[in-house]
PDB file of C-alpha atoms in Angstrom:
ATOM      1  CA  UNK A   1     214.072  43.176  83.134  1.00 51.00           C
ATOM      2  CA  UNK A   2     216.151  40.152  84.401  1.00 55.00           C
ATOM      3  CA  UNK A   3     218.097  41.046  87.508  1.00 55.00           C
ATOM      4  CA  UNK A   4     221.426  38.605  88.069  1.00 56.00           C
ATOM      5  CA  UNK A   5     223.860  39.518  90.790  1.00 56.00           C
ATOM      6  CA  UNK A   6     225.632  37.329  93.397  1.00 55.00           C
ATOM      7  CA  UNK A   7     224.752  41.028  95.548  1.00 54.00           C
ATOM      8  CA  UNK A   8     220.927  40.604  94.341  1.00 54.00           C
ATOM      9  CA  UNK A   9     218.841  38.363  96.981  1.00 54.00           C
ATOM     10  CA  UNK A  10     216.138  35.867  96.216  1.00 53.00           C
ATOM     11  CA  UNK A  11     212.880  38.028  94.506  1.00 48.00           C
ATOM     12  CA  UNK A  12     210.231  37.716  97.181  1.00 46.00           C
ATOM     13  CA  UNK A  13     206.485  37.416  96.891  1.00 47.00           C
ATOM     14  CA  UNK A  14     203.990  37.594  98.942  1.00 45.00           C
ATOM     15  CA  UNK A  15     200.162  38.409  99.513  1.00 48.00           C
ATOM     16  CA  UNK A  16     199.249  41.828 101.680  1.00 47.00           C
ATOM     17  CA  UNK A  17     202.783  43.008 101.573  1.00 46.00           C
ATOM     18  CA  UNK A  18     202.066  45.921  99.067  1.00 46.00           C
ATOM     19  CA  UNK A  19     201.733  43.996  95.999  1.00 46.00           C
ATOM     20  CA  UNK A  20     199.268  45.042  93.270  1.00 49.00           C
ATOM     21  CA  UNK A  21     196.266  42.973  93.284  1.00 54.00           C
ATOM     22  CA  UNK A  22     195.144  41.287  90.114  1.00 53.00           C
ATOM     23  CA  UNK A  23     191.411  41.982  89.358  1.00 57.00           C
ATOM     24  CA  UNK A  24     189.357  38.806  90.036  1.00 59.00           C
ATOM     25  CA  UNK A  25     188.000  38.546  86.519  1.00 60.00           C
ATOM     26  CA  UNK A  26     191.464  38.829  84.604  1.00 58.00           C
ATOM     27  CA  UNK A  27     192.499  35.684  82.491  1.00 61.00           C
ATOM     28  CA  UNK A  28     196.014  34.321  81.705  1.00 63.00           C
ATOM     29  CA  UNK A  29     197.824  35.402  78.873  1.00 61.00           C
ATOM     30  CA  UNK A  30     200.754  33.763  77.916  1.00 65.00           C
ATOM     31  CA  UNK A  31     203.832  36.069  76.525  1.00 63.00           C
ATOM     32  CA  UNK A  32     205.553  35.831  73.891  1.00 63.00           C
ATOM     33  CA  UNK A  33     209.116  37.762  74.727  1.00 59.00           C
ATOM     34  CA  UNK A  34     210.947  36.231  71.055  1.00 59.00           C
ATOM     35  CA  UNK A  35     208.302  37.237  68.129  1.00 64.00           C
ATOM     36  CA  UNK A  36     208.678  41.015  67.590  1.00 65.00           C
ATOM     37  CA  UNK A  37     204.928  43.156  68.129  1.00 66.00           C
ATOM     38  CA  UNK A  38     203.185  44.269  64.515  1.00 68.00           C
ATOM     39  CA  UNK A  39     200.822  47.262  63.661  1.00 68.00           C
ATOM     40  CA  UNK A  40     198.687  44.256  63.875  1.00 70.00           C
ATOM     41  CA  UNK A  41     198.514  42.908  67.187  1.00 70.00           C
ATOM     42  CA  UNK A  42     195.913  44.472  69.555  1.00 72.00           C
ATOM     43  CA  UNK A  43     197.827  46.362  72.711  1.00 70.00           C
ATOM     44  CA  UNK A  44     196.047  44.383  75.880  1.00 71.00           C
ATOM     45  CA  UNK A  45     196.702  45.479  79.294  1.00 70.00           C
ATOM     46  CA  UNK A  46     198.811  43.259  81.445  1.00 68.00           C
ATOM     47  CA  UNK A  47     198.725  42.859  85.224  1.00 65.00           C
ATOM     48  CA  UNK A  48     201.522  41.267  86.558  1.00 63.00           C
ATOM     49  CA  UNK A  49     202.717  41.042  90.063  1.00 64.00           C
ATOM     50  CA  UNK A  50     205.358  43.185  91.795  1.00 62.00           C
ATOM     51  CA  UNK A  51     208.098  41.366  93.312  1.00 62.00           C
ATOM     52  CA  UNK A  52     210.234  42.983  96.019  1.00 65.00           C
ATOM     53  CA  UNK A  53     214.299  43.018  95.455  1.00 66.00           C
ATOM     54  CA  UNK A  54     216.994  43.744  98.056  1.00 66.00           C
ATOM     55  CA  UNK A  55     220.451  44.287  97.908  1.00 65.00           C
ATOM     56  CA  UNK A  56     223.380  43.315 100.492  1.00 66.00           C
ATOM     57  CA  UNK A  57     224.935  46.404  99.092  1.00 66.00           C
ATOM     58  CA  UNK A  58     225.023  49.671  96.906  1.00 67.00           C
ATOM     59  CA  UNK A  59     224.710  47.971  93.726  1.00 64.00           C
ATOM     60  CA  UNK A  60     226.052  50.153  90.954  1.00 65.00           C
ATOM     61  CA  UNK A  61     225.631  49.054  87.135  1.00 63.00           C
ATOM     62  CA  UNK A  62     226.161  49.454  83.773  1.00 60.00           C
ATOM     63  CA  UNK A  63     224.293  47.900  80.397  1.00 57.00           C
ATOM     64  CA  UNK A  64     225.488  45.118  78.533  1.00 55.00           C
ATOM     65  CA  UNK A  65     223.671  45.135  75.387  1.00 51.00           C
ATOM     66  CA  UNK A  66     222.044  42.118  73.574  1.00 51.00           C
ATOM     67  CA  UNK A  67     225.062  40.374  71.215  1.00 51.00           C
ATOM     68  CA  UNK A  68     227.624  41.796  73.030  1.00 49.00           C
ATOM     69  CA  UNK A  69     229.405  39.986  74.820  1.00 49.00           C
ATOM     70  CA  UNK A  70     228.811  40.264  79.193  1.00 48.00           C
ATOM     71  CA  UNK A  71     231.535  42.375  80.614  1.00 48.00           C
ATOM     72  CA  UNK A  72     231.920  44.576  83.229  1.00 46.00           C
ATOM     73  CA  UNK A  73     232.481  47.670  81.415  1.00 45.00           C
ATOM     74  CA  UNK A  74     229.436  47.091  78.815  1.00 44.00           C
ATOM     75  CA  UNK A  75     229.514  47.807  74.946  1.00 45.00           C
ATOM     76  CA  UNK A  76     227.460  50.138  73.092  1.00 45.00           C
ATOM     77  CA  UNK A  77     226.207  49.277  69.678  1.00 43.00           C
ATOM     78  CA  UNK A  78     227.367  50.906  67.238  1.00 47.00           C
ATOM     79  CA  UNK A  79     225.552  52.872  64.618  1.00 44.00           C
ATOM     80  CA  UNK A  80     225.957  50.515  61.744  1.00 47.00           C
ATOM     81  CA  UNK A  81     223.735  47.718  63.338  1.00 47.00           C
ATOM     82  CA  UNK A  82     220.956  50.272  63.548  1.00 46.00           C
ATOM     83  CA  UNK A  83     219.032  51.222  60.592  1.00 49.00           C
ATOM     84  CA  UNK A  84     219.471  55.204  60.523  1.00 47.00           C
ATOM     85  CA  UNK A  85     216.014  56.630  61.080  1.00 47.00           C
ATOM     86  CA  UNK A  86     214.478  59.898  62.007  1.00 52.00           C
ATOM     87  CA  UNK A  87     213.651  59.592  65.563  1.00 52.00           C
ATOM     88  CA  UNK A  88     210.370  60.427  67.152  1.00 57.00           C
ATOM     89  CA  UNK A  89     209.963  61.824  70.452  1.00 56.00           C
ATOM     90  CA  UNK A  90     207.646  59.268  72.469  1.00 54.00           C
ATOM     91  CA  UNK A  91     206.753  59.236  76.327  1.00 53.00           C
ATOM     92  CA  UNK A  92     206.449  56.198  78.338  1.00 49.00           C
ATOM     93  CA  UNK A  93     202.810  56.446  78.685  1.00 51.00           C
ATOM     94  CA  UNK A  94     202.162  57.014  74.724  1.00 55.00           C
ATOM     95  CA  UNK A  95     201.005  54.012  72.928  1.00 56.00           C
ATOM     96  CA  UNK A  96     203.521  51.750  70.666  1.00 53.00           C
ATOM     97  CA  UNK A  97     203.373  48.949  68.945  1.00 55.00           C
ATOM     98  CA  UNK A  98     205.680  47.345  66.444  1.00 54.00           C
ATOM     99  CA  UNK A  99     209.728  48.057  66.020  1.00 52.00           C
ATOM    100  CA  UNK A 100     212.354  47.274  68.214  1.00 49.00           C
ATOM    101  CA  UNK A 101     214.873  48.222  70.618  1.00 46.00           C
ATOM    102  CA  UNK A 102     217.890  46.547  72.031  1.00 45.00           C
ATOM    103  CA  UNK A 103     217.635  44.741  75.360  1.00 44.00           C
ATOM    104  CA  UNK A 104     220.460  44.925  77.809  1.00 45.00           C
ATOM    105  CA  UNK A 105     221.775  43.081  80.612  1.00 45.00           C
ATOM    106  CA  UNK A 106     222.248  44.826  83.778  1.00 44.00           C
ATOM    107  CA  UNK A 107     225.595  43.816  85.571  1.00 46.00           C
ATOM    108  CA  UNK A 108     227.583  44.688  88.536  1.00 47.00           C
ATOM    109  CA  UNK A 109     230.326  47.120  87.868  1.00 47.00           C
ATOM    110  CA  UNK A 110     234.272  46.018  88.888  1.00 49.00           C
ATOM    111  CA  UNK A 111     236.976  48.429  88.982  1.00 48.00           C
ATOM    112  CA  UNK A 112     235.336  50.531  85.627  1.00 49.00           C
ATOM    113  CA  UNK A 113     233.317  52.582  87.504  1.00 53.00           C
ATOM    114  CA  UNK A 114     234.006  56.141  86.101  1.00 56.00           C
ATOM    115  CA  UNK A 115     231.650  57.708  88.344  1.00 60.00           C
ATOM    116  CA  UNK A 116     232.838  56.477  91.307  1.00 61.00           C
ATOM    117  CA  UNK A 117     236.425  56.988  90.335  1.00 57.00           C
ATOM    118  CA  UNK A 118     236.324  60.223  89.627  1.00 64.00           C
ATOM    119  CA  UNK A 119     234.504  60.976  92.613  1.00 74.00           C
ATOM    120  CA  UNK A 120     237.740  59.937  94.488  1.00 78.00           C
ATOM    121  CA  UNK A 121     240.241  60.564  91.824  1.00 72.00           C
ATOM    122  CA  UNK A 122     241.830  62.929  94.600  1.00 80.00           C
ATOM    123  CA  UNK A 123     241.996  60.770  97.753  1.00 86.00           C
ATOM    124  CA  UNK A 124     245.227  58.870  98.315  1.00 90.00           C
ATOM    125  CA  UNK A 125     246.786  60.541  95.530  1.00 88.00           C
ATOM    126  CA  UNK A 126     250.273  60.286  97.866  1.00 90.00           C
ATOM    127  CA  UNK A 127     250.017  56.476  97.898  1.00 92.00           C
ATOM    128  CA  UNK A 128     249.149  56.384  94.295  1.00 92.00           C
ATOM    129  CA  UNK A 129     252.103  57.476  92.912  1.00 92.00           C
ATOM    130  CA  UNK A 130     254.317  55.724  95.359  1.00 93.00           C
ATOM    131  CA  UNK A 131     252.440  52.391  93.937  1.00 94.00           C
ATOM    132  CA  UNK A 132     252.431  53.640  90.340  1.00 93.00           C
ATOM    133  CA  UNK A 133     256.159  54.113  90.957  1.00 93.00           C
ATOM    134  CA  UNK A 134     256.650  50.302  92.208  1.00 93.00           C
ATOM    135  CA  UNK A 135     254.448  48.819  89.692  1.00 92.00           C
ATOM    136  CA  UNK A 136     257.619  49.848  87.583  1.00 90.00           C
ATOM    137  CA  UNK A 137     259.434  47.586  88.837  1.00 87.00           C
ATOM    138  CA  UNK A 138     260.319  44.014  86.892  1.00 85.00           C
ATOM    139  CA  UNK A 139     259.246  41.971  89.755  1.00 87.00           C
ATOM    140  CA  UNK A 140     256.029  43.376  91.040  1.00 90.00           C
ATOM    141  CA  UNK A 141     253.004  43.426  88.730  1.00 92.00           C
ATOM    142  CA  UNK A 142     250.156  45.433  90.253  1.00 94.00           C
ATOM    143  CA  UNK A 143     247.347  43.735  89.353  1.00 93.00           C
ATOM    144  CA  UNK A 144     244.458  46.244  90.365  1.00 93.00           C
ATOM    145  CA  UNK A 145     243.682  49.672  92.468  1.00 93.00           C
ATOM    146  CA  UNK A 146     240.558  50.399  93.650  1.00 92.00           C
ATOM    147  CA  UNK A 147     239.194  53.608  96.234  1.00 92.00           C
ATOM    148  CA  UNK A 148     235.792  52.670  97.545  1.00 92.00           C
ATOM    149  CA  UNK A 149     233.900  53.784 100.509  1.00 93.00           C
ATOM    150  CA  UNK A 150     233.933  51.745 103.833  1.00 93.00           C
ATOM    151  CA  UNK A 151     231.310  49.865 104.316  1.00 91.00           C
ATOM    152  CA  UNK A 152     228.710  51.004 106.953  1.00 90.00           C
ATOM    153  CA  UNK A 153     228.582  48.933 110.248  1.00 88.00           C
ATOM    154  CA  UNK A 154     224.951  50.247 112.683  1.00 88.00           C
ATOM    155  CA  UNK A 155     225.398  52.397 115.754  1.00 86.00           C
ATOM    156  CA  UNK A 156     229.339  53.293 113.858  1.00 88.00           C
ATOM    157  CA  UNK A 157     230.334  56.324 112.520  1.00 89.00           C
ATOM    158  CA  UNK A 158     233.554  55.585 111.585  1.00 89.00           C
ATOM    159  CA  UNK A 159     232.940  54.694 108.077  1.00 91.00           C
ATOM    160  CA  UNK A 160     232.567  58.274 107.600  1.00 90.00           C
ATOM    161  CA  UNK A 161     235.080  61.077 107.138  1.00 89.00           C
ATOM    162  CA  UNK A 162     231.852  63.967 108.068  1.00 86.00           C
ATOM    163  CA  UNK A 163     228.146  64.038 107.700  1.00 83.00           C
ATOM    164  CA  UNK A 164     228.279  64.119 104.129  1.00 84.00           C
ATOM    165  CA  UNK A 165     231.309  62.813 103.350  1.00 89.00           C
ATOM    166  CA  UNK A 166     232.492  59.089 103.253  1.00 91.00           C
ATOM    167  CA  UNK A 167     235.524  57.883 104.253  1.00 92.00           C
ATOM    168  CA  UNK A 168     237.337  55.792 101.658  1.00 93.00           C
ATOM    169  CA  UNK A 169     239.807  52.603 101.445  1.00 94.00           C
ATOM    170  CA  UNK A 170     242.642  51.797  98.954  1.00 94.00           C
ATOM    171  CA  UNK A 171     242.860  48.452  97.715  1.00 95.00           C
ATOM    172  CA  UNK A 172     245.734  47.487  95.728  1.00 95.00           C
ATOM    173  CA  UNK A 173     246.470  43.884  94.297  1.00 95.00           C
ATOM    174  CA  UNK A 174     250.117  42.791  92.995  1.00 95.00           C
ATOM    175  CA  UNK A 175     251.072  39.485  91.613  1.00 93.00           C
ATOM    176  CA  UNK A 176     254.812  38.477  92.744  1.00 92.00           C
ATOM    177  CA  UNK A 177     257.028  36.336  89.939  1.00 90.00           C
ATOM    178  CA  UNK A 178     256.325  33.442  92.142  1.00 89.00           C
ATOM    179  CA  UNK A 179     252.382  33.687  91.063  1.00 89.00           C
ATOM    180  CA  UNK A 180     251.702  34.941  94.763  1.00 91.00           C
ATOM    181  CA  UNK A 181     249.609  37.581  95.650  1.00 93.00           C
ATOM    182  CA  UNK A 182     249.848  40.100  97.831  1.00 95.00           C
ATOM    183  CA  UNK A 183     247.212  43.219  98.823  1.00 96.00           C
ATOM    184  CA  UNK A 184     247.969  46.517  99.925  1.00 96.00           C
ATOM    185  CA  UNK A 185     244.931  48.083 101.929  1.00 96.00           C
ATOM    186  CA  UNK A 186     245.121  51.834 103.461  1.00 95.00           C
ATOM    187  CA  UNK A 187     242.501  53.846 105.051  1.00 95.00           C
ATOM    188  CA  UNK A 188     241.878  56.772 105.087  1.00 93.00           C
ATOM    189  CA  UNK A 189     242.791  58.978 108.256  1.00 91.00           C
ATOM    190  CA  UNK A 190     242.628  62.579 107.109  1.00 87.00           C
ATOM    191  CA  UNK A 191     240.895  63.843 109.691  1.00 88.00           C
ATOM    192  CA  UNK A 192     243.557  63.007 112.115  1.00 86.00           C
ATOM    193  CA  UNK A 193     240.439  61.163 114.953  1.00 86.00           C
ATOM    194  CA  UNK A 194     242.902  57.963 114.226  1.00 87.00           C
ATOM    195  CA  UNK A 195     246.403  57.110 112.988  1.00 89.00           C
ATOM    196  CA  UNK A 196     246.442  53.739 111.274  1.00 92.00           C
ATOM    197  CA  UNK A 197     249.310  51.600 109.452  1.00 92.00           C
ATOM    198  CA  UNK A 198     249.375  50.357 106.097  1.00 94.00           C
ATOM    199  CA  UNK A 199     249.237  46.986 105.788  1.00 95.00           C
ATOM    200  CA  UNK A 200     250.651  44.279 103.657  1.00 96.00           C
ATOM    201  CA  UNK A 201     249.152  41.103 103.212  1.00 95.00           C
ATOM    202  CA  UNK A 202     248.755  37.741 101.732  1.00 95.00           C
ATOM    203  CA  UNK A 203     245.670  35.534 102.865  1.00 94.00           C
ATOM    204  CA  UNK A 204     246.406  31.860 103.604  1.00 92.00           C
ATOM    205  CA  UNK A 205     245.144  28.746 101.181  1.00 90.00           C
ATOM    206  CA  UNK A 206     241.490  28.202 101.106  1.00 90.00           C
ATOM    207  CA  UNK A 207     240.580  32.227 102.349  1.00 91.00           C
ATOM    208  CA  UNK A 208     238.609  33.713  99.774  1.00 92.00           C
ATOM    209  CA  UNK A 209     240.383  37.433  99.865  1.00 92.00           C
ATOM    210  CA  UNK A 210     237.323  39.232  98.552  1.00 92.00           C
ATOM    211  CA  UNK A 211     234.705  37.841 101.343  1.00 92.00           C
ATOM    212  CA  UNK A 212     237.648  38.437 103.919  1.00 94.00           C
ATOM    213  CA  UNK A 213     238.684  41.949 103.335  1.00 95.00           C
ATOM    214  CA  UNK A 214     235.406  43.174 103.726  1.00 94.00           C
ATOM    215  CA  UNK A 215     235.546  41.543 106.917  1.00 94.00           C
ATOM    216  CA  UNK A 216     238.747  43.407 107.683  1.00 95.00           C
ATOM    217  CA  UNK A 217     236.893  46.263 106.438  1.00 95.00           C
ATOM    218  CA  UNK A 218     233.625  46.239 108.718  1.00 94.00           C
ATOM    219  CA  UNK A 219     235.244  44.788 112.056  1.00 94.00           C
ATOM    220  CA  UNK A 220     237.527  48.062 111.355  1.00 94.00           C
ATOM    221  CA  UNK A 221     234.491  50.550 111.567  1.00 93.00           C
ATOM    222  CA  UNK A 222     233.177  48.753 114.075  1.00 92.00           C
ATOM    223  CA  UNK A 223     236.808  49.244 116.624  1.00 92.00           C
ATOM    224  CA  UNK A 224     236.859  52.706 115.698  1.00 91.00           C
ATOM    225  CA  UNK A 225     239.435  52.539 112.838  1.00 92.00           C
ATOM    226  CA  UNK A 226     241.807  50.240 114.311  1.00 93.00           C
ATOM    227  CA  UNK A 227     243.133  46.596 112.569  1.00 94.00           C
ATOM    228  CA  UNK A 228     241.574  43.785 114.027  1.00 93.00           C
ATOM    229  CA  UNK A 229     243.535  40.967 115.561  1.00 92.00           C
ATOM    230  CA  UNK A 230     241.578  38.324 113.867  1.00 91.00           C
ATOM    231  CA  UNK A 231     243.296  39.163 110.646  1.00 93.00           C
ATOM    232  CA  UNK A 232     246.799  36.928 111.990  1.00 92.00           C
ATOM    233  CA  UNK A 233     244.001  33.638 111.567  1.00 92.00           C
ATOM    234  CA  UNK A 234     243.553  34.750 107.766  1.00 91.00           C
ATOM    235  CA  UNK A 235     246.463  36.490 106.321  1.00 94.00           C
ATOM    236  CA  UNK A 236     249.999  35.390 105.812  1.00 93.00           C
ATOM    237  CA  UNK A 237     252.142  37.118 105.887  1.00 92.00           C
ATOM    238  CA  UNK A 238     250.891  40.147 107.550  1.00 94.00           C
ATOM    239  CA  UNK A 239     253.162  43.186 107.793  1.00 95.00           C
ATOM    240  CA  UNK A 240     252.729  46.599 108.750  1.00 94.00           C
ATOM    241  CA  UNK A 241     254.281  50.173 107.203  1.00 93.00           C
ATOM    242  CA  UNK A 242     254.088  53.413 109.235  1.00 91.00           C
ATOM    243  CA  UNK A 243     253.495  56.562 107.329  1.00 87.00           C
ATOM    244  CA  UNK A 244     256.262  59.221 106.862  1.00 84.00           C
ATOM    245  CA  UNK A 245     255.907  61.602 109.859  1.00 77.00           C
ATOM    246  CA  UNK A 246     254.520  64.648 108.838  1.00 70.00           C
ATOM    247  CA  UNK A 247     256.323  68.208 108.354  1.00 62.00           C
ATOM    248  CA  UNK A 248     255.278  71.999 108.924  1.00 58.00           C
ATOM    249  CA  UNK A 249     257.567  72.590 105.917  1.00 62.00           C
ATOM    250  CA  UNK A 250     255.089  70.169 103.303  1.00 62.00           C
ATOM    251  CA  UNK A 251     256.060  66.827 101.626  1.00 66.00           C
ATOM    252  CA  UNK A 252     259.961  65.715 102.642  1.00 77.00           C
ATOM    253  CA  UNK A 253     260.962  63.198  99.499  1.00 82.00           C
ATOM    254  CA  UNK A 254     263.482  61.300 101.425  1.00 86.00           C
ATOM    255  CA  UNK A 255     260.624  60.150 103.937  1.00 86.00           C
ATOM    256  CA  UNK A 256     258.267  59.439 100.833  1.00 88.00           C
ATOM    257  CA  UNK A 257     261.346  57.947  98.970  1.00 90.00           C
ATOM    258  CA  UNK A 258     262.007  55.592 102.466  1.00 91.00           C
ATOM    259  CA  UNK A 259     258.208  54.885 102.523  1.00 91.00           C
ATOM    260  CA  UNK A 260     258.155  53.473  98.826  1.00 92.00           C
ATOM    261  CA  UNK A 261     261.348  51.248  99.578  1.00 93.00           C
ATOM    262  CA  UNK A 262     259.696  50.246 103.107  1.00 93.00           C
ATOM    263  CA  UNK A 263     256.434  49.434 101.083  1.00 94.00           C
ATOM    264  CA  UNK A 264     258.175  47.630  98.766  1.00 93.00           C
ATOM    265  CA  UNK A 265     260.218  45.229 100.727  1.00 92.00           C
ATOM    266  CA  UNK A 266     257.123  43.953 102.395  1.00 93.00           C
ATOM    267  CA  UNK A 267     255.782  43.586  99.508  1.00 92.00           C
ATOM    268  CA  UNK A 268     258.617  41.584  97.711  1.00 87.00           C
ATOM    269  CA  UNK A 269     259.968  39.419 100.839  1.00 82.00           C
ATOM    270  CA  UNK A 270     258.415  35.868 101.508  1.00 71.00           C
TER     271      UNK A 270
END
């Protein structure tokens, strides 16, 4: 299995650090990973070290099969290119040799993650529709929405909503007619221990916006869910939108309505 992921470290080896020793009397054997295994060939008994991986991250991922081509969604293969058989039940320790399977390439998912989007398909769902109802509009494209969990930060407990569950950010990116872009991030406050702003922002030339808003993201945690100041030395511009105050009597549309326009002016002005 070939690992590739900017989120993937360098594989590290090393003796007495819980590898599997090789026995002393083993010789090489050269593999051959191209030439397909025959009824023929004798099964031999490989011992091959164990490397360690670790990840900067939760790493989530999906299979991108062999002549497809790499996305980050994947692509199944479809019946056709596999000769219709009757299967046979096999375990992993049962003894095979000869046919094939096909190999797969594991990637890092992007905004496809079904799992993890339906596991916060109801958070923000206010928000949502007031950006689904301004990516209408002829002059704003939204480019992409994403709900993730905040990033842990030690000794901070911020980054979660309870003891079991996490509390969650909204990402959106729009693309102005101009070609500028401009991100919306929210998080969320649900459980009323902070009250934060929306903000609206645009990240100066030469910022790389992914590596900096999970900056934003982690120095948030770590001041107890408020903005930090260091964003003003990244982002231009930087603009903030209150949330509609709250009534005993549920949802008031005019304060929604006058949230969506408020949202939406930031969004649009230079």
């Amino acid at each position: 299995i070939f690992f590739h992921h900017p989120a993937l470290k360098q594989p590290v080896r090393g003796e007495g650090t819980g590898c599997v020793s090789v026995p002393s009397g083993a010789e090489e054997v050269e593999v051959d990973a191209i030439e397909e295994p025959t009824a023929a060939k004798e099964p031999r008994l490989i011992h091959l070290p164990v490397e360690g991986i670790t990840f900067d991250a939760q790493l989530s991922t999906r299979i991108a099969y062999n002549g497809e081509r790499a996305s980050g969604h994947g692509k199944k293969i479809d019946d056709e290119q596999c000769p219709s058989k009757e299967g046979q039940l096999l375990g992993v320790a049962d003894p095979v040799s000869g046919g094939s399977i096909a190999p797969g390439e594991f990637q890092q998912l992007g905004e496809g993650d079904r799992e993890e989007h339906e596991r916060f398909a109801n958070r923000f769902s206010l928000l949502r529709e007031v950006i689904e109802q301004i990516a209408q509009e002829p002059r704003i494209t939204l480019v992409s929405l994403e709900v993730r969990p905040l990033p842990p930060v030690p000794r901070c407990s911020y980054h979660m909503l309870d003891h079991e569950k996490p509390r969650c950010y909204l990402l959106a990116k729009f693309k102005l007619p101009n070609g500028n872009q401009r991100y919306l991030l929210e998080i969320d406050t649900s459980d009323n221990r902070k009250t934060m702003s929306t903000r609206i922002m645009g990240f100066k030339a030469g910022v790389e916006a992914e590596k900096c808003i999970d900056r934003i993201l982690r120095q948030t945690v770590k001041g107890s869910l408020r903005w930090p100041h260091t964003m003003a030395k990244f982002c231009e511009p930087l603009r903030s939108v209150h949330h509609p105050k709250e009534s005993s009597f549920g949802v008031n549309h005019a304060k929604v309505f006058e949230w969506k326009q408020r949202i939406q002016a930031c969004l649009s002005r230079e």
